[in-house]
Amino acid sequence: MNLRRLLAIAYKETLQIWRDPRSLAIALLMPLMQMGLLGYGVSLDIKRVPLCVYDQENSQLSRGVVNRFTSSDWFREVAVLQTDRDLRAAMDHGTCLGALVIPVNFSRTLYMTGQDSLQVVFDATDSNTTNIATGYAQGIVAQLDADLAANWRGAHGETARSIGTVDLSSRVWFNEGLDSRNFIVPGVVAIILSLVGSQLTSLTVAREWERGTMEQLISTPVTGLELMFGKLTPYFVIGLLDAVFCLGAAAFWFHVPFRGSLFTLVLTTALFALVVLGIGYLLSVRIHNQLGASQIALMLTMLPTTMLSGYTFPLDQMPEAVRVISWFVPARYYVTILRSVFLKGSSLLDMAVPVIALLVYAAVIIRAAARAFRKSLD
Amino acid sequence: MSGAGGQVAVAAREVRRHFGALAAVDGVSLSVNHGEIFGLVGPDGAGKTTLMRMLAGVLRPDAGEIVLDGVDVLADPEAAKARLSYMPQRFGLYEDLSVDENIFFYAELFGVERKARKARAAELLEAAGMAPFRRRLAGALSGGMKQKLGLVCALIHTPTVLLLDEPTTGVDPVSRREFWGILYSLRESGVTILLSTAYMDEAERCSRLALMHEGRVHDCDTPARLKQAMPGVLFAVTAPDPRAVRAALEDAPGVLGALLMGDRVNLRADSAARAPELAARLHERGVAYGDIAQVEPGIEDVFVALTGAGAA
């Protein structure tokens, strides 16, 4: 390899990126847009679910129950209903996502028999949200139950202590607020890097074929390796700058706690950048047209990165077959690494498996890309 | 061929290349001497570009041998590439790079020293009349200037062999003259030039020509000797309706070929004595004509006569 030729290619490529609005937009605007979109838009937390209240009893106890719901962070009262028809209408019109229905004889039945039920109706069109909201409702009711039991025992001269109720206190580690943003934002970096890296490089060789510059280029002494590393160098730098921007935004703008070492983060990011750049380059070498190469790059990187990296959809909950496929998705390892570095402060050693997986992936892809290039018009 | 290096700059022997069922280059042999301007002449589809690509080492032949400046192109294409410069038919430079940036890029690829590059670039741009356009993007140049820039980039590393595939197609006459000016001065400095062209007037400027037709090289000689080698004599018949003249005389006895040339028909006949006969035949058929005169054949006439190509 001749360094001078490699640098000549890198310099030429840099000039071309700088003068190509499309490449520049992908390199500079895409990360900004994606970070804003995914950082703000995607949230798995469901808070302040709109709730209608249909309190048929309107007693002290029932108002207390309503209060437990509406004073929580999870539900907010949007309407008070008077009739069954109202309930139907409210659900139909989407005024609320759920309705709390307390039956007429709620407190009487409860005191007489020691048990009664109240009803929470949910609009399950969005089943995921409904599942989570149901969980919240069950939590509130469980608490209500426990408090009522304690009251009842107190009223009957028994102390709560003597019965020995178990107080379950759960603690969540690493993401104390169970804030899904802390979970998602580091993963967004993987998405952006996949997108930018593979998109930009998928154009680079295909463009030379399309514009007819390849014929003259291959008539010079330049070698395939010089061409590859020369072309990848500026994109690698752009990829790292984008990553620094995104990681910075994650830490300082979205306030995702950062507990790991910067060195580990940069090293693993560089490794992942090599993988995605290599995929884009390989496609560009194989497919001699820009549109085709960039479409396939999108399909091969964006799709698996969003669906199969565990960035939003937990891999543990996927069918076995899909999980096996995910082992072949490089972003999977990078997302794991990002989260571990950010939230757990893991070291390279702690993450030996994903790091080695990325290393192997990078080596295989770069080697394949180097071998794929033919200095010939055939 | 006649020894490695030595007199011969480019030697091809029995070179073949197929694309599917089509034999684009069907067993071509030619040898170009050092310091020649060698022309590969033929219509579109004759196989010129395919042959040029194989000579430049960017396309592999199915069979045959190519030796360029003593280097076997098939065995060691990279060594050959350091000695040659190839200018493809389609503009091969970067339109989003300026004139200077393109030159710099190709100078770096060929490892030209900085000082040498500056001096040579200035000299070549001056000769091409492009000195005022160094900062202009290549895409914003006219067709002729693009070709001249291509030539400048091809020459920045002082190759021994220059391969030009239809370098003046679509170039205005002034730029074409400048282009040839550069080629002549290159030949004086010892560069071997092999160019392909579909322009017959341009072919006359070459020191030797190879007539290429349907993937084969038919004859290979100086323009003057090719003309002498043409069997028969040539008459130019001017006429208001040259098509009618051709129709009337095409199959007259002794006529070997008829070629429509604008306001006249070039008739190739077996002997100069046929002129009165031909005039009589036109009278007889009532075809108007101006004059029948024996003329020197052009390369186009020679090409048609020697390759047996249909009327162009």
XYZ file of C-alpha atoms in Angstrom:
690
model
C 0.000 0.000 0.000
C 1.232 3.409 -0.955
C 0.308 6.065 1.601
C 0.552 8.888 -0.886
C -2.046 7.349 -3.181
C -4.253 6.495 -0.213
C -4.161 10.101 0.968
C -4.807 11.375 -2.557
C -7.982 9.273 -2.659
C -9.009 10.434 0.818
C -8.460 14.071 -0.102
C -10.373 13.750 -3.355
C -13.214 11.991 -1.590
C -13.374 14.704 1.064
C -13.661 17.396 -1.596
C -16.445 15.441 -3.266
C -18.396 14.969 -0.031
C -18.022 18.648 0.702
C -19.457 19.525 -2.723
C -22.231 16.946 -2.782
C -25.344 18.263 -1.024
C -26.779 14.772 -0.669
C -23.736 13.349 1.102
C -23.410 16.427 3.229
C -27.044 16.215 4.285
C -26.654 12.574 5.258
C -23.451 13.327 7.150
C -24.596 16.419 9.008
C -28.372 16.761 9.068
C -29.377 13.149 9.445
C -27.815 12.706 12.906
C -29.417 15.915 14.116
C -32.847 14.920 12.844
C -32.640 11.359 14.040
C -31.413 12.335 17.464
C -34.258 14.799 17.889
C -36.833 12.457 16.444
C -35.820 9.311 18.229
C -34.608 11.003 21.407
C -37.833 12.855 21.956
C -40.332 10.887 19.943
C -39.693 7.364 21.084
C -40.599 6.784 24.674
C -41.856 3.609 26.219
C -42.999 5.394 29.348
C -46.698 5.874 29.551
C -47.625 8.666 31.850
C -50.776 10.648 32.517
C -53.125 8.258 30.755
C -56.445 10.107 30.165
C -59.048 8.570 32.455
C -62.807 9.076 32.769
C -64.334 8.639 36.174
C -67.749 7.064 36.569
C -68.345 7.014 40.284
C -71.823 5.509 40.777
C -71.628 5.562 44.543
C -69.989 8.863 45.354
C -69.147 8.002 48.923
C -66.162 8.959 51.006
C -64.487 5.697 50.202
C -65.198 5.838 46.469
C -63.931 9.418 46.228
C -60.799 8.241 47.988
C -60.333 5.547 45.358
C -60.789 8.050 42.549
C -58.266 10.264 44.209
C -55.725 7.471 44.346
C -55.979 7.149 40.588
C -56.050 10.778 39.577
C -53.411 12.000 41.984
C -50.926 9.462 40.651
C -48.552 10.406 37.904
C -49.991 7.696 35.695
C -53.559 8.820 35.242
C -55.248 12.127 34.810
C -58.958 12.787 35.054
C -60.429 14.098 31.837
C -64.155 13.735 32.464
C -66.690 12.748 35.065
C -69.433 10.483 33.764
C -72.996 10.139 35.008
C -74.563 7.327 33.005
C -73.645 4.127 31.229
C -74.383 5.875 27.958
C -71.781 8.522 28.793
C -69.255 5.783 29.389
C -69.973 4.243 26.019
C -69.746 7.598 24.272
C -66.539 8.607 25.997
C -64.832 5.404 24.949
C -66.183 5.642 21.421
C -65.058 9.201 20.961
C -61.667 8.549 22.413
C -62.170 11.182 25.100
C -60.230 8.873 27.364
C -58.130 5.782 27.106
C -59.681 4.220 30.182
C -62.567 4.629 32.565
C -62.727 3.915 36.268
C -66.139 2.529 37.160
C -67.113 2.258 40.815
C -70.388 0.344 41.418
C -73.340 1.795 43.380
C -72.923 -0.267 46.515
C -69.153 -0.318 46.509
C -68.402 0.698 50.095
C -71.404 -1.070 51.603
C -70.609 -4.357 49.980
C -66.980 -3.961 50.869
C -67.674 -3.381 54.572
C -70.310 -6.062 54.761
C -68.533 -8.833 52.928
C -64.949 -7.727 53.041
C -64.628 -7.762 49.324
C -65.917 -6.034 46.301
C -64.602 -5.154 42.922
C -64.305 -2.040 40.921
C -63.955 -1.929 37.207
C -61.452 -0.253 34.983
C -62.360 -0.220 31.323
C -59.586 0.347 28.773
C -59.564 1.111 25.096
C -57.249 -1.661 23.957
C -56.731 -0.431 20.431
C -53.148 0.223 21.437
C -52.566 -2.968 23.327
C -49.099 -2.057 24.516
C -50.237 1.117 26.215
C -53.228 -0.732 27.647
C -50.994 -3.416 29.117
C -48.862 -0.868 30.840
C -51.851 1.157 32.082
C -53.451 -2.040 33.393
C -50.269 -2.660 35.316
C -50.491 0.787 36.868
C -54.141 0.255 37.787
C -53.372 -3.079 39.410
C -50.636 -1.453 41.415
C -52.988 1.216 42.720
C -55.660 -1.307 43.585
C -53.158 -3.534 45.363
C -52.062 -0.601 47.467
C -55.697 0.238 48.182
C -56.291 -3.341 49.241
C -53.359 -3.343 51.591
C -54.374 -0.047 53.172
C -57.961 -1.184 53.634
C -56.813 -4.414 55.243
C -54.563 -2.536 57.621
C -57.400 -0.183 58.526
C -59.740 -3.047 59.098
C -57.307 -4.820 61.363
C -56.613 -1.584 63.197
C -60.289 -1.050 63.728
C -60.537 -4.528 65.139
C -57.777 -4.021 67.658
C -54.967 -5.779 65.915
C -51.815 -3.973 65.039
C -50.422 -4.345 61.614
C -47.118 -5.284 63.103
C -48.425 -8.301 64.928
C -49.742 -9.798 61.740
C -46.449 -9.089 60.086
C -47.337 -7.857 56.658
C -44.574 -8.151 54.196
C -43.416 -4.929 52.783
C -42.118 -5.520 49.308
C -39.585 -2.912 48.439
C -38.176 -3.249 45.003
C -35.076 -1.368 43.885
C -34.130 -0.834 40.342
C -30.459 -0.644 39.536
C -28.656 1.216 36.776
C -31.698 3.055 35.518
C -33.215 4.160 38.784
C -36.045 6.162 37.347
C -36.904 3.276 35.012
C -36.716 6.043 32.492
C -36.970 4.540 29.034
C -35.074 7.491 27.581
C -31.940 6.326 29.362
C -32.474 2.992 27.735
C -33.281 4.220 24.246
C -31.040 7.204 23.644
C -27.730 5.313 23.733
C -29.253 2.883 21.239
C -30.119 5.760 18.945
C -26.405 6.276 18.421
C -26.237 2.803 16.887
C -29.110 3.610 14.559
C -27.559 6.864 13.409
C -24.136 5.375 12.900
C -25.601 2.471 10.890
C -27.596 4.814 8.749
C -24.945 7.430 8.093
C -22.050 5.015 7.753
C -23.610 2.566 5.362
C -25.513 5.166 3.349
C -22.514 7.346 2.625
C -20.190 4.522 1.703
C -22.790 2.712 -0.359
C -22.661 5.651 -2.751
C -18.943 6.050 -3.017
C -17.790 3.342 -5.418
C -21.108 3.074 -7.235
C -20.830 6.780 -8.030
C -17.494 6.214 -9.761
C -19.031 3.505 -11.908
C -22.094 5.559 -12.698
C -20.206 8.691 -13.641
C -17.620 6.846 -15.684
C -14.698 7.933 -13.537
C -13.874 4.362 -12.547
C -12.527 3.459 -15.980
C -9.849 6.104 -15.793
C -9.185 5.422 -12.131
C -8.452 1.729 -12.692
C -6.045 2.605 -15.492
C -3.740 4.115 -12.853
C -1.448 2.144 -10.518
C -3.835 2.611 -7.562
C -4.545 -0.663 -5.728
C -7.843 -1.951 -4.374
C -6.684 -1.574 -0.772
C -5.527 1.996 -1.323
C -8.851 2.786 -2.888
C -10.800 1.190 -0.041
C -8.899 2.731 2.843
C -8.582 6.034 1.027
C -12.307 6.171 0.494
C -13.208 4.914 3.960
C -10.963 7.364 5.817
C -13.102 10.500 5.393
C -16.285 8.553 6.104
C -14.716 7.052 9.201
C -13.902 10.528 10.453
C -17.417 11.724 9.674
C -18.883 8.684 11.409
C -16.831 9.315 14.539
C -17.753 13.005 14.566
C -21.417 12.090 14.211
C -21.041 9.569 17.011
C -19.346 12.141 19.252
C -22.182 14.534 18.534
C -24.831 11.925 19.310
C -23.107 10.585 22.390
C -22.595 14.134 23.606
C -26.260 14.880 23.030
C -27.190 11.716 24.917
C -25.083 12.652 27.927
C -25.508 16.408 28.077
C -28.826 17.110 26.433
C -30.868 14.064 27.348
C -28.953 13.630 30.599
C -28.454 9.930 30.189
C -26.116 9.038 33.045
C -22.646 8.235 31.753
C -20.713 5.949 34.061
C -18.176 4.274 31.804
C -14.879 5.356 30.313
C -14.665 7.559 27.285
C -11.857 5.429 25.917
C -13.990 2.293 25.939
C -16.802 4.170 24.270
C -14.639 5.628 21.513
C -12.885 2.347 20.840
C -16.075 0.331 20.518
C -17.699 3.085 18.474
C -14.769 3.059 16.052
C -15.138 -0.698 15.770
C -18.829 -0.473 14.985
C -18.182 2.371 12.533
C -15.756 0.100 10.672
C -18.417 -2.593 10.443
C -21.123 -0.358 8.973
C -18.716 1.498 6.672
C -17.469 -1.867 5.467
C -20.984 -3.085 4.730
C -21.751 0.051 2.727
C -18.477 -0.163 0.830
C -18.935 -3.846 0.068
C -22.365 -3.144 -1.407
C -21.044 -0.217 -3.368
C -18.336 -2.381 -4.901
C -20.779 -5.137 -5.760
C -23.660 -3.061 -7.054
C -22.594 -0.605 -9.680
C -25.385 1.866 -9.144
C -25.932 4.327 -6.362
C -29.658 3.893 -5.902
C -29.530 0.118 -5.686
C -26.567 0.098 -3.355
C -28.053 2.650 -0.987
C -31.440 0.898 -0.914
C -29.899 -2.426 -0.067
C -27.645 -0.774 2.494
C -30.726 0.688 4.105
C -32.394 -2.708 4.208
C -29.326 -4.483 5.535
C -28.473 -2.007 8.242
C -31.389 0.190 9.280
C -33.985 -2.534 9.394
C -32.102 -5.053 11.510
C -30.683 -2.280 13.649
C -34.121 -0.978 14.549
C -35.838 -4.325 14.844
C -33.218 -6.784 15.963
C -30.654 -4.874 17.986
C -32.777 -4.759 21.108
C -32.766 -1.006 20.850
C -36.500 -0.737 21.469
C -37.871 -4.230 21.184
C -36.422 -6.474 23.874
C -34.751 -9.493 22.330
C -35.648 -11.714 25.290
C -39.264 -11.538 24.326
C -38.719 -12.592 20.723
C -39.222 -16.069 19.318
C -36.188 -18.311 19.349
C -35.689 -18.115 15.570
C -35.666 -14.329 15.551
C -33.272 -14.280 18.442
C -30.881 -16.513 16.529
C -31.010 -14.104 13.581
C -30.209 -11.241 15.906
C -26.837 -12.819 16.641
C -25.874 -11.817 13.111
C -26.850 -8.197 13.589
C -23.734 -6.227 14.523
C -25.803 -3.419 16.022
C -27.027 -5.857 18.641
C -23.565 -5.994 20.158
C -23.009 -2.293 19.882
C -26.340 -1.463 21.539
C -25.466 -3.810 24.398
C -22.083 -2.135 24.722
C -23.537 1.369 24.615
C -26.021 0.660 27.379
C -23.465 -1.089 29.525
C -20.944 1.711 29.159
C -23.478 4.434 29.771
C -25.583 2.965 32.555
C -23.331 0.382 34.175
C -19.900 1.803 33.476
C -18.723 -1.548 32.151
C -15.135 -2.029 31.082
C -13.897 -3.705 27.915
C -13.304 -6.859 29.920
C -16.876 -6.891 31.231
C -18.092 -6.718 27.663
C -15.610 -9.150 26.175
C -18.252 -11.100 24.279
C -19.883 -8.223 22.378
C -16.541 -6.503 21.832
C -14.979 -9.615 20.348
C -18.094 -10.198 18.264
C -17.761 -6.695 16.793
C -14.064 -7.228 16.217
C -14.702 -10.418 14.282
C -17.476 -8.767 12.330
C -15.274 -5.819 11.370
C -12.455 -8.094 10.258
C -14.725 -10.275 8.150
C -16.497 -7.362 6.464
C -13.354 -5.382 5.688
C -11.685 -8.454 4.290
C -14.700 -9.250 2.134
C -14.844 -5.654 0.890
C -11.148 -5.704 0.018
C -11.531 -8.918 -1.931
C -14.699 -7.857 -3.699
C -13.082 -5.015 -5.588
C -11.866 -5.944 -9.061
C -9.645 -3.545 -10.910
C -11.301 -4.387 -14.173
C -14.304 -3.463 -16.267
C -15.507 -7.077 -16.574
C 6.625 -10.140 -31.702
C 9.796 -8.294 -32.532
C 11.523 -8.556 -29.159
C 10.592 -6.908 -25.898
C 11.064 -3.144 -25.755
C 13.265 -2.116 -28.651
C 11.423 -0.633 -31.565
C 7.943 -1.749 -30.594
C 5.991 0.253 -28.031
C 2.714 -1.638 -28.216
C 2.378 -5.146 -29.549
C -0.853 -7.092 -29.624
C -1.146 -10.605 -30.965
C -4.323 -12.481 -31.738
C -6.266 -10.574 -29.084
C -9.845 -11.716 -28.665
C -12.717 -10.628 -26.512
C -16.317 -11.835 -26.600
C -19.396 -10.348 -24.993
C -21.913 -13.153 -24.989
C -22.182 -14.357 -28.553
C -20.682 -11.176 -29.971
C -16.996 -11.196 -30.842
C -16.211 -7.554 -30.107
C -12.533 -8.058 -30.863
C -11.929 -11.082 -33.020
C -8.234 -11.853 -33.211
C -6.480 -8.510 -33.598
C -2.733 -8.221 -34.069
C -0.933 -4.931 -34.395
C 2.359 -3.402 -33.498
C 3.003 0.257 -32.816
C 6.529 1.626 -32.955
C 8.034 4.062 -30.508
C 7.311 7.669 -31.343
C 4.409 6.929 -33.669
C 0.984 8.482 -33.750
C -0.943 5.362 -34.573
C -4.584 5.588 -35.525
C -7.219 2.925 -35.003
C -9.877 3.772 -37.560
C -13.333 2.348 -37.825
C -17.022 3.036 -37.415
C -18.884 2.742 -34.109
C -19.139 -0.868 -33.072
C -15.939 -1.904 -34.848
C -14.412 -2.935 -31.513
C -12.069 0.015 -31.081
C -13.055 0.783 -27.506
C -12.858 -2.858 -26.423
C -9.394 -3.148 -27.951
C -8.244 0.094 -26.312
C -9.507 -1.071 -22.930
C -7.606 -4.311 -23.233
C -4.434 -2.471 -24.246
C -4.861 -0.190 -21.212
C -5.192 -3.188 -18.909
C -8.687 -2.356 -17.684
C -10.364 -5.237 -19.503
C -9.010 -8.753 -19.788
C -8.892 -10.394 -23.196
C -10.266 -13.903 -23.597
C -7.143 -14.825 -25.514
C -4.048 -13.252 -27.005
C -0.959 -11.377 -25.912
C -0.353 -7.709 -25.250
C 3.103 -6.288 -24.618
C 3.370 -2.625 -23.792
C 6.792 -0.983 -23.600
C 8.320 -4.373 -22.880
C 5.817 -5.260 -20.135
C 3.359 -8.097 -20.539
C 0.057 -6.376 -19.794
C -1.789 -9.584 -18.969
C 0.870 -10.916 -16.626
C 1.621 -7.628 -14.891
C -1.033 -5.022 -15.635
C 0.070 -2.778 -12.748
C 3.614 -2.420 -14.079
C 2.189 -1.568 -17.467
C -0.144 1.016 -15.942
C 2.786 2.955 -14.512
C 4.071 3.479 -18.067
C 0.900 4.229 -19.906
C -1.861 6.751 -19.774
C -5.332 5.935 -20.887
C -8.062 8.379 -21.710
C -11.421 6.645 -21.988
C -13.978 7.682 -24.561
C -16.368 8.862 -21.888
C -15.000 11.735 -19.835
C -13.328 10.015 -16.899
C -12.407 12.907 -14.639
C -14.269 14.284 -11.656
C -16.733 16.957 -12.650
C -17.086 18.136 -9.066
C -13.343 18.766 -8.818
C -11.611 21.778 -10.301
C -9.077 21.594 -13.119
C -6.192 21.896 -10.648
C -7.697 19.367 -8.247
C -8.071 16.784 -10.986
C -4.483 17.316 -12.072
C -3.258 17.110 -8.483
C -5.202 13.855 -7.944
C -3.735 12.105 -10.973
C -0.243 13.454 -10.240
C -0.439 11.959 -6.749
C -1.697 8.611 -8.019
C 1.306 8.389 -10.331
C 3.700 9.659 -7.665
C 4.804 12.789 -9.511
C 7.110 15.012 -7.464
C 5.590 18.265 -6.300
C 8.023 20.498 -8.177
C 7.794 18.498 -11.363
C 4.023 18.547 -11.123
C 3.815 22.319 -10.851
C 6.126 22.931 -13.773
C 4.515 20.303 -15.961
C 0.946 21.321 -15.138
C 1.722 24.931 -15.973
C 3.355 23.938 -19.234
C 0.566 21.570 -20.306
C -2.232 23.952 -19.353
C -0.504 26.699 -21.276
C -0.212 24.508 -24.351
C -3.874 23.560 -24.049
C -4.922 27.195 -23.696
C -6.443 26.383 -20.318
C -4.247 28.427 -17.996
C -7.061 30.865 -17.074
C -9.421 28.041 -16.040
C -7.413 26.274 -13.359
C -9.944 26.890 -10.613
C -12.997 26.066 -12.661
C -14.876 22.846 -11.883
C -14.321 20.270 -14.591
C -18.078 19.860 -14.990
C -18.346 23.500 -16.028
C -15.868 23.137 -18.905
C -16.880 22.873 -22.544
C -16.571 19.527 -24.319
C -13.300 20.469 -25.942
C -11.791 21.746 -22.720
C -12.828 18.598 -20.906
C -10.928 16.520 -23.437
C -7.906 18.760 -23.149
C -8.061 18.490 -19.367
C -8.230 14.713 -19.785
C -5.096 14.895 -21.884
C -3.331 17.103 -19.329
C -4.184 14.642 -16.529
C -3.047 11.751 -18.707
C 0.260 13.443 -19.394
C 1.076 14.743 -15.928
C 3.266 11.729 -15.156
C 5.062 11.674 -18.537
C 3.915 8.268 -19.813
C 5.792 6.459 -22.561
C 2.581 5.259 -24.193
C -0.587 7.281 -24.510
C -3.854 5.500 -25.325
C -6.647 7.817 -26.417
C -10.090 6.432 -27.165
C -11.864 8.776 -29.596
C -10.344 11.812 -27.904
C -11.824 14.416 -30.221
C -15.380 13.162 -30.522
C -17.682 16.088 -29.882
C -14.858 18.594 -29.789
C -15.046 21.876 -31.705
C -12.569 22.421 -34.588
C -10.457 25.003 -32.752
C -10.005 22.797 -29.696
C -9.346 19.885 -31.979
C -6.518 21.736 -33.675
C -5.011 22.641 -30.296
C -5.414 19.046 -29.222
C -3.483 17.820 -32.227
C -0.876 20.500 -31.607
C -0.222 18.919 -28.231
C -0.088 15.430 -29.740
C 2.517 16.480 -32.324
C 4.745 18.045 -29.680
C 4.369 14.890 -27.594
C 5.527 12.759 -30.453
C 8.598 14.942 -30.756
C 9.389 14.283 -27.118
C 9.221 10.544 -27.844
C 5.772 9.585 -26.510
C 4.033 6.835 -28.454
C 0.421 7.673 -29.147
C -2.267 5.197 -30.058
C -5.625 6.766 -30.696
C -8.908 5.575 -32.053
C -11.115 7.723 -34.201
C -14.191 7.564 -36.322
C -13.167 10.774 -38.128
C -11.501 10.008 -41.424
C -9.916 13.460 -41.776
C -8.280 12.925 -38.424
C -6.975 9.566 -39.531
C -4.941 11.306 -42.231
C -2.890 13.036 -39.524
C -1.644 9.723 -38.108
C 1.709 8.270 -39.060
C 0.146 4.839 -39.460
C -3.352 3.498 -39.457
C -5.104 0.267 -38.647
C -8.467 -0.113 -40.340
C -10.794 -1.876 -37.957
C -14.101 -3.390 -38.939
C -16.318 -5.865 -37.124
C -13.717 -6.793 -34.544
C -10.858 -7.293 -37.005
C -7.987 -5.181 -38.221
C -7.956 -5.336 -42.022
C -4.962 -3.305 -43.071
C -2.250 -1.504 -41.273
C -0.038 1.033 -43.011
C 0.659 4.739 -43.571
C -2.281 6.745 -44.929
C -0.455 7.295 -48.241
C 0.310 3.630 -48.796
C -3.177 2.576 -47.819
C -4.486 4.884 -50.521
C -2.126 3.368 -53.052
C -3.171 -0.050 -51.990
C -6.776 0.691 -52.794
C -7.738 -1.352 -55.831
C -9.114 0.641 -58.776
C -9.520 4.360 -59.311
C -11.874 6.868 -57.797
C -14.313 9.159 -59.613
C -16.219 11.955 -57.968
C -19.596 12.538 -59.617
C -21.270 15.785 -58.619
C -25.017 15.865 -59.045
C -28.165 17.634 -57.844
C -29.496 14.274 -56.719
C -26.521 12.090 -55.757
C -28.808 9.243 -54.684
C -30.130 8.905 -58.199
C -26.564 8.803 -59.520
C -25.644 6.099 -57.099
C -28.710 4.092 -58.004
C -27.881 4.382 -61.694
C -24.203 3.517 -61.467
C -23.955 1.145 -58.511
C -24.210 -1.966 -60.632
C -22.664 -0.605 -63.848
C -19.917 -2.837 -65.297
C -16.511 -2.116 -63.762
C -17.911 -0.240 -60.745
C -16.534 -1.656 -57.521
C -18.324 0.579 -55.065
C -20.311 3.765 -54.659
C -20.153 6.022 -51.616
C -22.515 8.904 -50.981
C -20.540 12.032 -49.984
C -22.937 14.928 -49.543
C -23.394 16.610 -52.950
C -21.428 13.971 -54.815
C -20.953 10.233 -55.180
C -17.537 8.657 -54.923
C -17.380 5.820 -57.412
C -14.652 3.276 -57.325
C -14.043 1.673 -60.714
C -11.565 -0.864 -62.032
C -10.013 1.573 -64.527
C -9.728 5.282 -65.358
C -11.013 4.482 -68.853
C -14.491 3.830 -67.521
C -15.365 7.580 -67.273
C -17.030 8.014 -70.700
C -18.965 4.798 -70.200
C -20.354 6.025 -66.910
C -21.297 9.415 -68.385
C -23.128 7.669 -71.194
C -25.047 5.497 -68.757
C -26.211 8.560 -66.806
C -27.353 10.228 -70.064
C -29.147 7.135 -71.104
C -31.057 6.952 -67.820
C -31.745 10.693 -67.806
C -29.978 11.305 -64.499
C -28.679 14.862 -64.191
C -25.056 15.265 -63.116
C -22.472 18.047 -63.076
C -19.076 16.537 -63.579
C -17.197 13.251 -63.513
C -13.583 13.661 -62.394
C -10.936 11.275 -61.194
C -9.893 12.175 -57.633
C -7.423 11.102 -54.956
C -9.116 8.678 -52.591
C -9.701 9.724 -48.992
C -9.318 7.377 -46.032
C -13.027 6.791 -46.010
C -12.931 5.474 -49.565
C -9.960 3.341 -48.727
C -11.699 2.066 -45.625
C -14.784 1.033 -47.535
C -12.746 -0.499 -50.330
C -10.424 -2.433 -48.069
C -12.792 -3.620 -45.383
C -15.656 -4.357 -47.719
C -17.903 -2.387 -45.362
C -21.269 -1.417 -46.757
C -21.882 2.135 -47.944
C -21.278 4.380 -44.970
